CSV table of C-alpha atoms in Angstrom, one decimal:
chain,number,residue,atom,x,y,z
A,8,MET,CA,0.0,0.0,0.0
A,9,LEU,CA,1.2,3.5,-0.7
A,10,THR,CA,2.0,5.5,2.4
A,11,PRO,CA,2.8,9.3,2.6
A,12,GLU,CA,6.5,8.3,2.8
A,13,SER,CA,6.4,6.0,-0.3
A,14,ARG,CA,4.4,8.6,-2.2
A,15,ARG,CA,7.1,11.2,-1.5
A,16,ARG,CA,9.8,8.7,-2.4
A,17,ASP,CA,8.3,7.2,-5.5
A,18,PHE,CA,6.5,10.3,-6.9
A,19,SER,CA,8.6,13.2,-5.8
A,20,THR,CA,7.7,15.1,-9.0
A,21,LEU,CA,4.1,15.5,-7.7
A,22,GLU,CA,5.2,17.6,-4.8
A,23,GLY,CA,3.5,21.0,-5.1
A,24,ARG,CA,1.0,20.1,-7.7
A,25,ALA,CA,-2.3,18.3,-7.9
A,26,TYR,CA,-1.7,15.9,-10.7
A,27,LEU,CA,-5.2,14.5,-11.7
A,28,ASN,CA,-4.5,13.5,-15.3
A,29,THR,CA,-3.4,9.9,-15.1
A,30,ALA,CA,-6.1,8.9,-17.6
A,31,ALA,CA,-3.9,10.7,-20.2
A,32,GLU,CA,-0.4,10.2,-18.8
A,33,GLY,CA,0.7,8.2,-15.8
A,34,VAL,CA,3.6,9.3,-13.7
A,35,PRO,CA,6.1,6.5,-13.5
A,36,PRO,CA,7.9,5.5,-10.2
A,37,PRO,CA,11.7,5.4,-10.2
A,38,ALA,CA,11.6,1.6,-10.8
A,39,VAL,CA,10.4,2.3,-14.4
A,40,GLY,CA,13.3,4.8,-15.0
A,41,GLU,CA,15.7,2.1,-13.7
A,42,ALA,CA,14.2,-0.4,-16.0
A,43,LEU,CA,14.7,1.9,-19.0
A,44,ALA,CA,18.3,2.5,-18.0
A,45,GLN,CA,18.7,-1.3,-17.7
A,46,TYR,CA,17.4,-1.6,-21.3
A,47,PHE,CA,20.2,0.8,-22.4
A,48,ARG,CA,22.8,-1.2,-20.6
A,49,ASP,CA,21.6,-4.4,-22.2
A,50,LYS,CA,21.4,-2.8,-25.6
A,51,GLN,CA,25.0,-1.8,-25.3
A,52,LEU,CA,25.8,-5.5,-25.4
A,53,GLY,CA,24.8,-5.7,-29.0
A,54,MET,CA,23.3,-9.0,-30.1
A,55,ASP,CA,24.1,-10.5,-26.7
A,56,GLY,CA,21.6,-8.0,-25.3
A,57,ARG,CA,18.8,-9.9,-26.9
A,58,VAL,CA,19.1,-12.6,-24.2
A,59,PRO,CA,18.1,-10.1,-21.3
A,60,HIS,CA,15.6,-8.5,-23.8
A,61,ALA,CA,13.9,-11.8,-24.2
A,62,ALA,CA,13.7,-12.3,-20.5
A,63,GLN,CA,12.0,-9.0,-20.0
A,64,TRP,CA,9.6,-9.8,-22.8
A,65,GLU,CA,8.6,-13.0,-21.1
A,66,ALA,CA,8.3,-11.3,-17.7
A,67,ALA,CA,6.1,-8.6,-19.2
A,68,ARG,CA,3.8,-11.2,-20.8
A,69,ALA,CA,3.6,-13.2,-17.5
A,70,LEU,CA,2.7,-10.1,-15.5
A,71,THR,CA,0.1,-9.0,-18.0
A,72,ALA,CA,-1.4,-12.5,-18.0
A,73,GLU,CA,-1.7,-12.3,-14.2
A,74,PHE,CA,-3.6,-9.0,-14.4
A,75,PHE,CA,-5.8,-10.2,-17.2
A,76,GLY,CA,-6.6,-13.6,-15.7
A,77,LEU,CA,-4.9,-15.5,-18.5
A,78,THR,CA,-1.7,-17.4,-19.2
A,79,ALA,CA,1.5,-15.9,-20.7
A,80,ALA,CA,0.9,-17.9,-23.9
A,81,GLU,CA,-2.4,-16.0,-24.3
A,82,ILE,CA,-0.7,-12.6,-24.2
A,83,GLY,CA,0.7,-10.6,-27.1
A,84,ILE,CA,2.4,-7.2,-26.9
A,85,CYS,CA,2.3,-4.8,-29.9
A,86,SER,CA,3.1,-1.1,-30.1
A,87,CYS,CA,-0.2,0.5,-29.0
A,88,SER,CA,-4.0,-0.1,-28.6
A,89,SER,CA,-4.6,1.4,-32.1
A,90,GLU,CA,-2.3,-1.2,-33.7
A,91,ALA,CA,-4.0,-3.9,-31.7
A,92,TYR,CA,-7.5,-3.0,-33.0
A,93,ASN,CA,-6.3,-2.7,-36.6
A,94,LEU,CA,-4.7,-6.1,-36.3
A,95,ALA,CA,-8.0,-7.3,-34.8
A,96,ALA,CA,-9.8,-6.0,-37.9
A,97,LEU,CA,-7.5,-8.0,-40.1
A,98,ALA,CA,-8.1,-11.1,-38.0
A,99,LEU,CA,-11.9,-10.8,-38.3
A,100,GLN,CA,-11.8,-10.7,-42.1
A,101,LEU,CA,-15.2,-9.0,-42.2
A,102,GLN,CA,-17.5,-9.4,-45.1
A,103,PRO,CA,-20.4,-7.2,-46.5
A,104,GLY,CA,-23.4,-7.7,-44.3
A,105,ASP,CA,-21.3,-8.2,-41.1
A,106,GLU,CA,-21.9,-5.8,-38.2
A,107,VAL,CA,-19.8,-4.5,-35.4
A,108,VAL,CA,-21.1,-2.8,-32.3
A,109,CYS,CA,-19.2,-0.1,-30.4
A,110,THR,CA,-20.3,2.4,-27.9
A,111,ASP,CA,-20.3,6.2,-28.1
A,112,LEU,CA,-18.2,6.3,-24.9
A,113,ASP,CA,-15.3,4.5,-26.6
A,114,PHE,CA,-11.9,5.9,-27.5
A,115,PRO,CA,-11.4,6.3,-31.3
A,116,ALA,CA,-8.8,3.5,-31.4
A,117,SER,CA,-11.4,0.8,-30.9
A,118,SER,CA,-14.2,2.3,-33.1
A,119,THR,CA,-12.5,3.9,-36.1
A,120,PRO,CA,-11.2,0.7,-37.8
A,121,TRP,CA,-14.8,-0.2,-38.5
A,122,LEU,CA,-15.5,3.3,-40.1
A,123,GLN,CA,-12.7,3.2,-42.6
A,124,PRO,CA,-14.0,3.0,-46.3
A,125,ALA,CA,-12.1,-0.3,-46.7
A,126,CYS,CA,-14.1,-2.0,-44.0
A,127,PRO,CA,-17.1,-3.8,-45.5
A,128,ALA,CA,-19.0,-4.2,-42.2
A,129,THR,CA,-21.6,-1.8,-40.8
A,130,LEU,CA,-20.9,-0.1,-37.4
A,131,ARG,CA,-23.9,-0.1,-35.1
A,132,LEU,CA,-23.6,2.4,-32.2
A,133,TRP,CA,-24.5,1.5,-28.6
A,134,LYS,CA,-25.4,4.9,-27.3
A,135,HIS,CA,-25.3,6.1,-23.8
A,136,ARG,CA,-28.2,7.5,-21.9
A,137,ALA,CA,-27.3,10.4,-19.5
A,138,GLY,CA,-23.7,9.1,-19.6
A,139,ALA,CA,-24.5,5.5,-18.8
A,140,LEU,CA,-24.6,2.4,-21.0
A,141,ARG,CA,-27.6,0.2,-20.4
A,142,VAL,CA,-27.6,-3.5,-21.5
A,143,GLU,CA,-31.2,-3.2,-22.6
A,144,ASP,CA,-30.0,-0.7,-25.3
A,145,LEU,CA,-27.4,-3.2,-26.5
A,146,ILE,CA,-29.7,-6.2,-27.0
A,147,PRO,CA,-31.7,-4.7,-30.0
A,148,LEU,CA,-28.4,-4.1,-31.8
A,149,LEU,CA,-27.5,-7.8,-31.6
A,150,ASN,CA,-28.4,-10.3,-34.3
A,151,PRO,CA,-27.0,-13.2,-36.3
A,152,ARG,CA,-24.8,-10.8,-38.4
A,153,THR,CA,-23.0,-9.3,-35.4
A,154,ARG,CA,-19.4,-10.3,-35.5
A,155,LEU,CA,-17.9,-8.1,-32.8
A,156,VAL,CA,-19.1,-6.2,-29.8
A,157,ASN,CA,-16.5,-3.9,-28.3
A,158,VAL,CA,-16.7,-1.9,-25.1
A,159,SER,CA,-14.4,0.0,-22.8
A,160,LEU,CA,-14.5,-1.3,-19.3
A,161,VAL,CA,-14.0,2.3,-18.2
A,162,SER,CA,-14.9,5.0,-20.6
A,163,PHE,CA,-12.1,7.5,-21.4
A,164,TYR,CA,-14.7,10.1,-21.9
A,165,ASN,CA,-16.7,10.2,-18.7
A,166,GLY,CA,-15.4,7.3,-16.6
A,167,PHE,CA,-18.6,5.2,-16.8
A,168,THR,CA,-17.6,1.7,-15.8
A,169,VAL,CA,-19.6,-1.2,-17.3
A,170,ALA,CA,-20.6,-4.4,-15.5
A,171,LEU,CA,-19.1,-7.0,-17.7
A,172,PRO,CA,-21.2,-10.2,-16.8
A,173,PRO,CA,-24.5,-8.8,-18.1
A,174,ILE,CA,-22.8,-7.8,-21.4
A,175,VAL,CA,-21.3,-11.2,-21.8
A,176,GLU,CA,-24.7,-12.8,-21.2
A,177,ALA,CA,-26.5,-10.6,-23.7
A,178,VAL,CA,-23.8,-11.1,-26.4
A,179,ARG,CA,-23.9,-14.9,-26.0
A,180,LYS,CA,-27.7,-15.1,-25.9
A,181,HIS,CA,-28.5,-12.8,-28.8
A,182,SER,CA,-25.6,-13.1,-31.3
A,183,PRO,CA,-22.6,-15.2,-32.3
A,184,ALA,CA,-20.4,-12.2,-31.8
A,185,LEU,CA,-17.0,-12.0,-30.2
A,186,LEU,CA,-16.6,-9.6,-27.3
A,187,GLY,CA,-13.7,-7.2,-27.2
A,188,VAL,CA,-12.9,-5.2,-24.0
A,189,ASP,CA,-10.6,-2.2,-23.9
A,190,VAL,CA,-9.2,-2.0,-20.3
A,191,THR,CA,-6.8,0.9,-20.9
A,192,GLN,CA,-8.6,3.1,-18.3
A,193,ALA,CA,-9.0,0.2,-15.8
A,194,LEU,CA,-5.8,-1.8,-15.8
A,195,GLY,CA,-3.8,-0.8,-12.7
A,196,ARG,CA,-6.6,1.2,-11.2
A,197,ILE,CA,-9.3,-1.3,-10.3
A,198,PRO,CA,-9.3,-5.1,-9.8
A,199,LEU,CA,-10.2,-6.9,-13.0
A,200,ASP,CA,-12.5,-9.8,-13.7
A,201,LEU,CA,-12.5,-10.3,-17.5
A,202,ARG,CA,-14.1,-13.7,-17.7
A,203,GLY,CA,-16.1,-13.9,-20.9
A,204,ALA,CA,-14.0,-11.4,-22.9
A,205,ASP,CA,-12.7,-12.8,-26.2
A,206,LEU,CA,-10.2,-10.0,-26.8
A,207,ILE,CA,-8.6,-7.7,-24.2
A,208,VAL,CA,-6.6,-4.6,-25.1
A,209,SER,CA,-4.7,-2.0,-23.2
A,210,SER,CA,-2.2,0.8,-23.7
A,211,THR,CA,0.7,1.1,-21.3
A,212,HIS,CA,1.4,4.8,-20.5
A,213,LYS,CA,-1.5,5.5,-18.2
A,214,TRP,CA,-2.6,3.8,-15.0
A,215,ILE,CA,0.1,1.1,-15.1
A,216,LEU,CA,2.7,3.9,-14.8
A,217,ALA,CA,4.9,2.5,-17.6
A,218,SER,CA,5.9,4.1,-20.9
A,219,HIS,CA,4.6,4.8,-24.3
A,220,GLY,CA,5.1,2.2,-27.0
A,221,GLY,CA,3.1,-0.8,-25.7
A,222,GLY,CA,-0.2,-2.4,-26.6
A,223,LEU,CA,-1.2,-5.3,-24.4
A,224,VAL,CA,-3.3,-7.9,-26.0
A,225,GLY,CA,-5.1,-10.9,-24.4
A,226,VAL,CA,-6.7,-13.7,-26.4
A,227,PRO,CA,-8.0,-16.8,-24.5
A,228,LYS,CA,-6.7,-19.9,-26.1
A,229,ASP,CA,-10.2,-21.1,-27.1
A,230,ARG,CA,-10.5,-17.9,-29.2
A,231,ALA,CA,-7.1,-18.1,-30.8
A,232,LYS,CA,-8.5,-19.2,-34.2
A,233,GLU,CA,-10.8,-16.2,-34.5
A,234,TRP,CA,-8.1,-13.8,-33.4
A,235,THR,CA,-5.3,-14.8,-35.6
A,236,ALA,CA,-4.2,-11.8,-37.6
A,237,PRO,CA,-3.0,-12.5,-41.2
A,238,ALA,CA,-0.4,-9.7,-41.1
A,239,GLY,CA,3.0,-9.6,-42.7
A,240,GLY,CA,6.0,-9.5,-40.5
A,241,TRP,CA,8.3,-12.1,-39.0
A,242,PHE,CA,8.0,-12.3,-35.2
A,243,ASN,CA,4.3,-13.2,-35.7
A,244,LEU,CA,5.0,-16.1,-38.1
A,245,GLU,CA,5.5,-19.8,-37.5
A,246,ASP,CA,8.6,-19.9,-39.7
A,247,ALA,CA,9.7,-16.6,-41.3
A,248,PHE,CA,13.1,-17.8,-42.4
A,249,GLY,CA,12.5,-21.4,-43.5
A,250,PRO,CA,13.0,-22.9,-47.0
A,251,GLY,CA,9.4,-22.1,-48.1
A,252,SER,CA,9.4,-18.5,-46.7
A,253,PHE,CA,9.0,-17.0,-50.1
A,254,GLU,CA,6.2,-19.3,-51.1
A,255,ALA,CA,3.7,-19.2,-48.1
A,256,VAL,CA,3.5,-17.9,-44.6
A,257,LYS,CA,1.5,-19.0,-41.6
A,258,SER,CA,0.7,-16.7,-38.6
A,259,LYS,CA,1.2,-17.9,-35.1
A,260,PRO,CA,-2.3,-18.4,-33.5
A,261,GLY,CA,-4.1,-15.9,-31.3
A,262,ALA,CA,-2.3,-13.3,-29.3
A,263,ALA,CA,1.1,-14.2,-30.8
A,264,SER,CA,-0.1,-13.0,-34.2
A,265,PHE,CA,-0.4,-9.4,-32.8
A,266,MET,CA,3.4,-9.2,-32.4
A,267,VAL,CA,4.3,-8.6,-36.0
A,268,GLY,CA,7.9,-7.3,-35.7
A,269,MET,CA,10.8,-6.7,-33.4
A,270,PRO,CA,9.3,-6.2,-29.9
A,271,ASN,CA,9.5,-2.6,-28.5
A,272,TYR,CA,11.9,-3.7,-25.8
A,273,PRO,CA,12.2,-0.4,-24.0
A,274,ALA,CA,8.5,-0.4,-23.5
A,275,LEU,CA,8.6,-4.0,-22.4
A,276,TYR,CA,11.2,-3.2,-19.7
A,277,ALA,CA,8.9,-0.3,-18.5
A,278,VAL,CA,5.8,-2.5,-18.6
A,279,ARG,CA,7.5,-5.2,-16.5
A,280,ALA,CA,8.6,-2.6,-14.0
A,281,GLY,CA,5.3,-0.8,-13.8
A,282,LEU,CA,3.2,-3.9,-13.3
A,283,GLU,CA,5.6,-5.2,-10.7
A,284,TYR,CA,5.3,-2.0,-8.8
A,285,LEU,CA,1.5,-2.1,-9.0
A,286,ARG,CA,1.5,-5.7,-7.9
A,287,GLY,CA,3.6,-4.8,-4.9
A,288,VAL,CA,1.3,-1.9,-3.9
A,289,GLY,CA,-1.8,-3.9,-4.7
A,290,VAL,CA,-4.5,-2.7,-7.1
A,291,ALA,CA,-7.2,-3.5,-4.6
A,292,ASN,CA,-5.4,-1.2,-2.2
A,293,ILE,CA,-5.1,1.5,-4.8
A,294,ASP,CA,-8.9,1.3,-5.4
A,295,ALA,CA,-9.7,1.3,-1.7
A,296,HIS,CA,-7.6,4.5,-1.2
A,297,ALA,CA,-8.8,6.3,-4.3
A,298,ARG,CA,-12.5,5.4,-4.4
A,299,PRO,CA,-13.5,7.7,-1.5
A,300,LEU,CA,-11.6,10.5,-3.1
A,301,VAL,CA,-13.5,10.0,-6.4
A,302,ARG,CA,-16.8,9.9,-4.5
A,303,HIS,CA,-16.0,13.1,-2.6
A,304,CYS,CA,-14.9,14.9,-5.7
A,305,LEU,CA,-18.0,13.9,-7.6
A,306,ALA,CA,-20.3,15.0,-4.8
A,307,GLU,CA,-18.6,18.4,-4.7
A,308,LEU,CA,-18.6,18.8,-8.5
A,309,ARG,CA,-22.4,18.4,-8.4
A,310,LYS,CA,-22.7,21.5,-6.2
A,311,LEU,CA,-20.9,23.7,-8.8
A,312,PRO,CA,-22.3,25.4,-11.9
A,313,VAL,CA,-20.9,22.8,-14.3
A,314,GLU,CA,-22.5,20.0,-16.3
A,315,VAL,CA,-21.3,16.7,-14.7
A,316,LEU,CA,-21.0,14.0,-17.3
A,317,THR,CA,-20.3,11.1,-15.0
A,318,PRO,CA,-23.4,9.3,-13.7
A,319,ASP,CA,-23.7,9.3,-9.9
A,320,GLU,CA,-23.7,5.5,-9.7
A,321,PRO,CA,-21.1,4.2,-7.3
A,322,ASP,CA,-21.0,0.7,-8.8
A,323,HIS,CA,-20.2,2.2,-12.2
A,324,ILE,CA,-17.3,4.6,-11.3
A,325,ALA,CA,-13.6,3.9,-11.3
A,326,GLY,CA,-11.0,6.6,-11.5
A,327,ILE,CA,-12.4,9.1,-14.0
A,328,LEU,CA,-14.8,12.0,-13.6
A,329,ALA,CA,-15.8,14.5,-16.3
A,330,PHE,CA,-17.7,17.7,-16.6
A,331,LYS,CA,-18.6,20.4,-19.2
A,332,HIS,CA,-18.5,24.2,-19.1
A,333,PRO,CA,-18.8,26.7,-21.9
A,334,LYS,CA,-15.4,28.1,-21.0
A,335,ALA,CA,-13.7,24.8,-20.4
A,336,ALA,CA,-10.4,25.9,-22.1
A,337,GLU,CA,-10.1,29.0,-20.0
A,338,ILE,CA,-10.9,27.0,-16.8
A,339,ASN,CA,-8.3,24.5,-17.7
A,340,ALA,CA,-5.7,27.2,-18.2
A,341,ARG,CA,-6.5,28.7,-14.8
A,342,LEU,CA,-6.3,25.3,-13.1
A,343,HIS,CA,-3.0,24.6,-14.8
A,344,ALA,CA,-1.7,28.0,-13.7
A,345,GLY,CA,-2.6,26.9,-10.1
A,346,ASN,CA,-0.6,23.7,-10.6
A,347,VAL,CA,-3.8,21.6,-10.9
A,348,HIS,CA,-3.5,19.2,-13.9
A,349,VAL,CA,-6.6,17.8,-15.5
A,350,MET,CA,-7.5,17.0,-19.2
A,351,ASN,CA,-9.3,19.4,-21.5
A,352,PRO,CA,-9.8,18.0,-25.0
A,353,ALA,CA,-12.8,16.0,-26.3
A,354,GLY,CA,-15.3,18.7,-25.3
A,355,ARG,CA,-15.0,18.3,-21.5
A,356,LEU,CA,-12.7,18.6,-18.5
A,357,ARG,CA,-11.6,15.3,-17.1
A,358,VAL,CA,-10.3,14.4,-13.6
A,359,ALA,CA,-8.4,11.2,-13.0
A,360,VAL,CA,-7.7,9.9,-9.5
A,361,HIS,CA,-5.0,7.3,-8.9
A,362,GLY,CA,-3.3,5.8,-5.9
A,363,TYR,CA,-0.7,8.6,-5.6
A,364,ASN,CA,-3.4,11.2,-5.3
A,365,THR,CA,-4.5,12.5,-1.9
A,366,HIS,CA,-7.4,14.3,-0.2
A,367,ASP,CA,-5.3,17.5,-0.5
A,368,ASP,CA,-5.2,17.1,-4.3
A,369,ILE,CA,-9.0,16.9,-4.5
A,370,GLU,CA,-9.4,19.9,-2.2
A,371,ARG,CA,-6.9,21.9,-4.2
A,372,LEU,CA,-8.8,21.0,-7.4
A,373,LEU,CA,-12.1,22.1,-5.9
A,374,ARG,CA,-10.6,25.3,-4.5
A,375,GLU,CA,-9.0,26.3,-7.8
A,376,LEU,CA,-12.0,25.3,-9.8
A,377,LYS,CA,-14.3,27.4,-7.7
A,378,ALA,CA,-12.0,30.4,-8.1
A,379,ALA,CA,-11.9,29.9,-11.8
A,380,LEU,CA,-15.7,29.6,-12.1
A,381,ALA,CA,-16.0,32.9,-10.2
A,382,VAL,CA,-14.1,34.8,-12.9
A,383,VAL,CA,-14.7,33.1,-16.2
């Protein structure tokens, strides 16, 4: 568990500021910097450095599997969540008449592959009501032509957190679709139970406190056939250098097919270190510490002259809160000038609360926000 002492030690750059923007960029602990420095030392070995590189790759996969509830063999690591979803689109090999369901609370990485002119499928939108996604609104979108339903476990936009079991039940009952789950805004912040998910995707530079350059992919072994991406490359192929390599290729099955080229080893070192750090602290402990801060912040935001976008539903809130104001950009500038860091783009202000945040951070946000609202 993080203590005041370990917060000061591991997140010294947060002294003097209320950093509430982890949903955009996490602040890494020293262990991640040490891992990146170790990558440099290993890289200086030249080809011999590939031995420790491979060990880090295996460790990152094993840790990711632990957090996803899978095995290391069911984990692939590519460069980012956008790459993961584009490779997923290749794997599905959609045909005219096929349908994909996404939500209007999803990040573009998981929805835009299905909107490209080259995609023959039709995108059907699961729309929120007052910031919340209701399973009864999903069911009418499902039919025998539905090939994929994708949902963010925690919405990047307003923080709404779905309950996965009812979605799994609806998808299985009303369609033959696969279920993809983007856990970017959940991994490292709340405990995960991803049973029933057929594809799991996450970026690496937010709540797990690692670096850019990683896309974590989980594919349960019984779904490996459906999620085998027919992409060119070499790391993803069964035999890229054999005697028949210029005649035909065969992708490795499942998650391994998402690793199309040389692994991004610097990111893997950082992922390994970030996940090890979080495992040591305990994600359940992080959630237990941060959840009351989120509830307090939401309650106080509702007293202010702003349009709160996050539904007041305790079971559907993780680490993100969002609100609108006609002068959001000016408010954000004033908050930043007061050393309060939140997110402004996408038409709203977004607050993200992680384990290194404190009650003082929330009070500073509220104080500076009230001051800004008084003058804008």
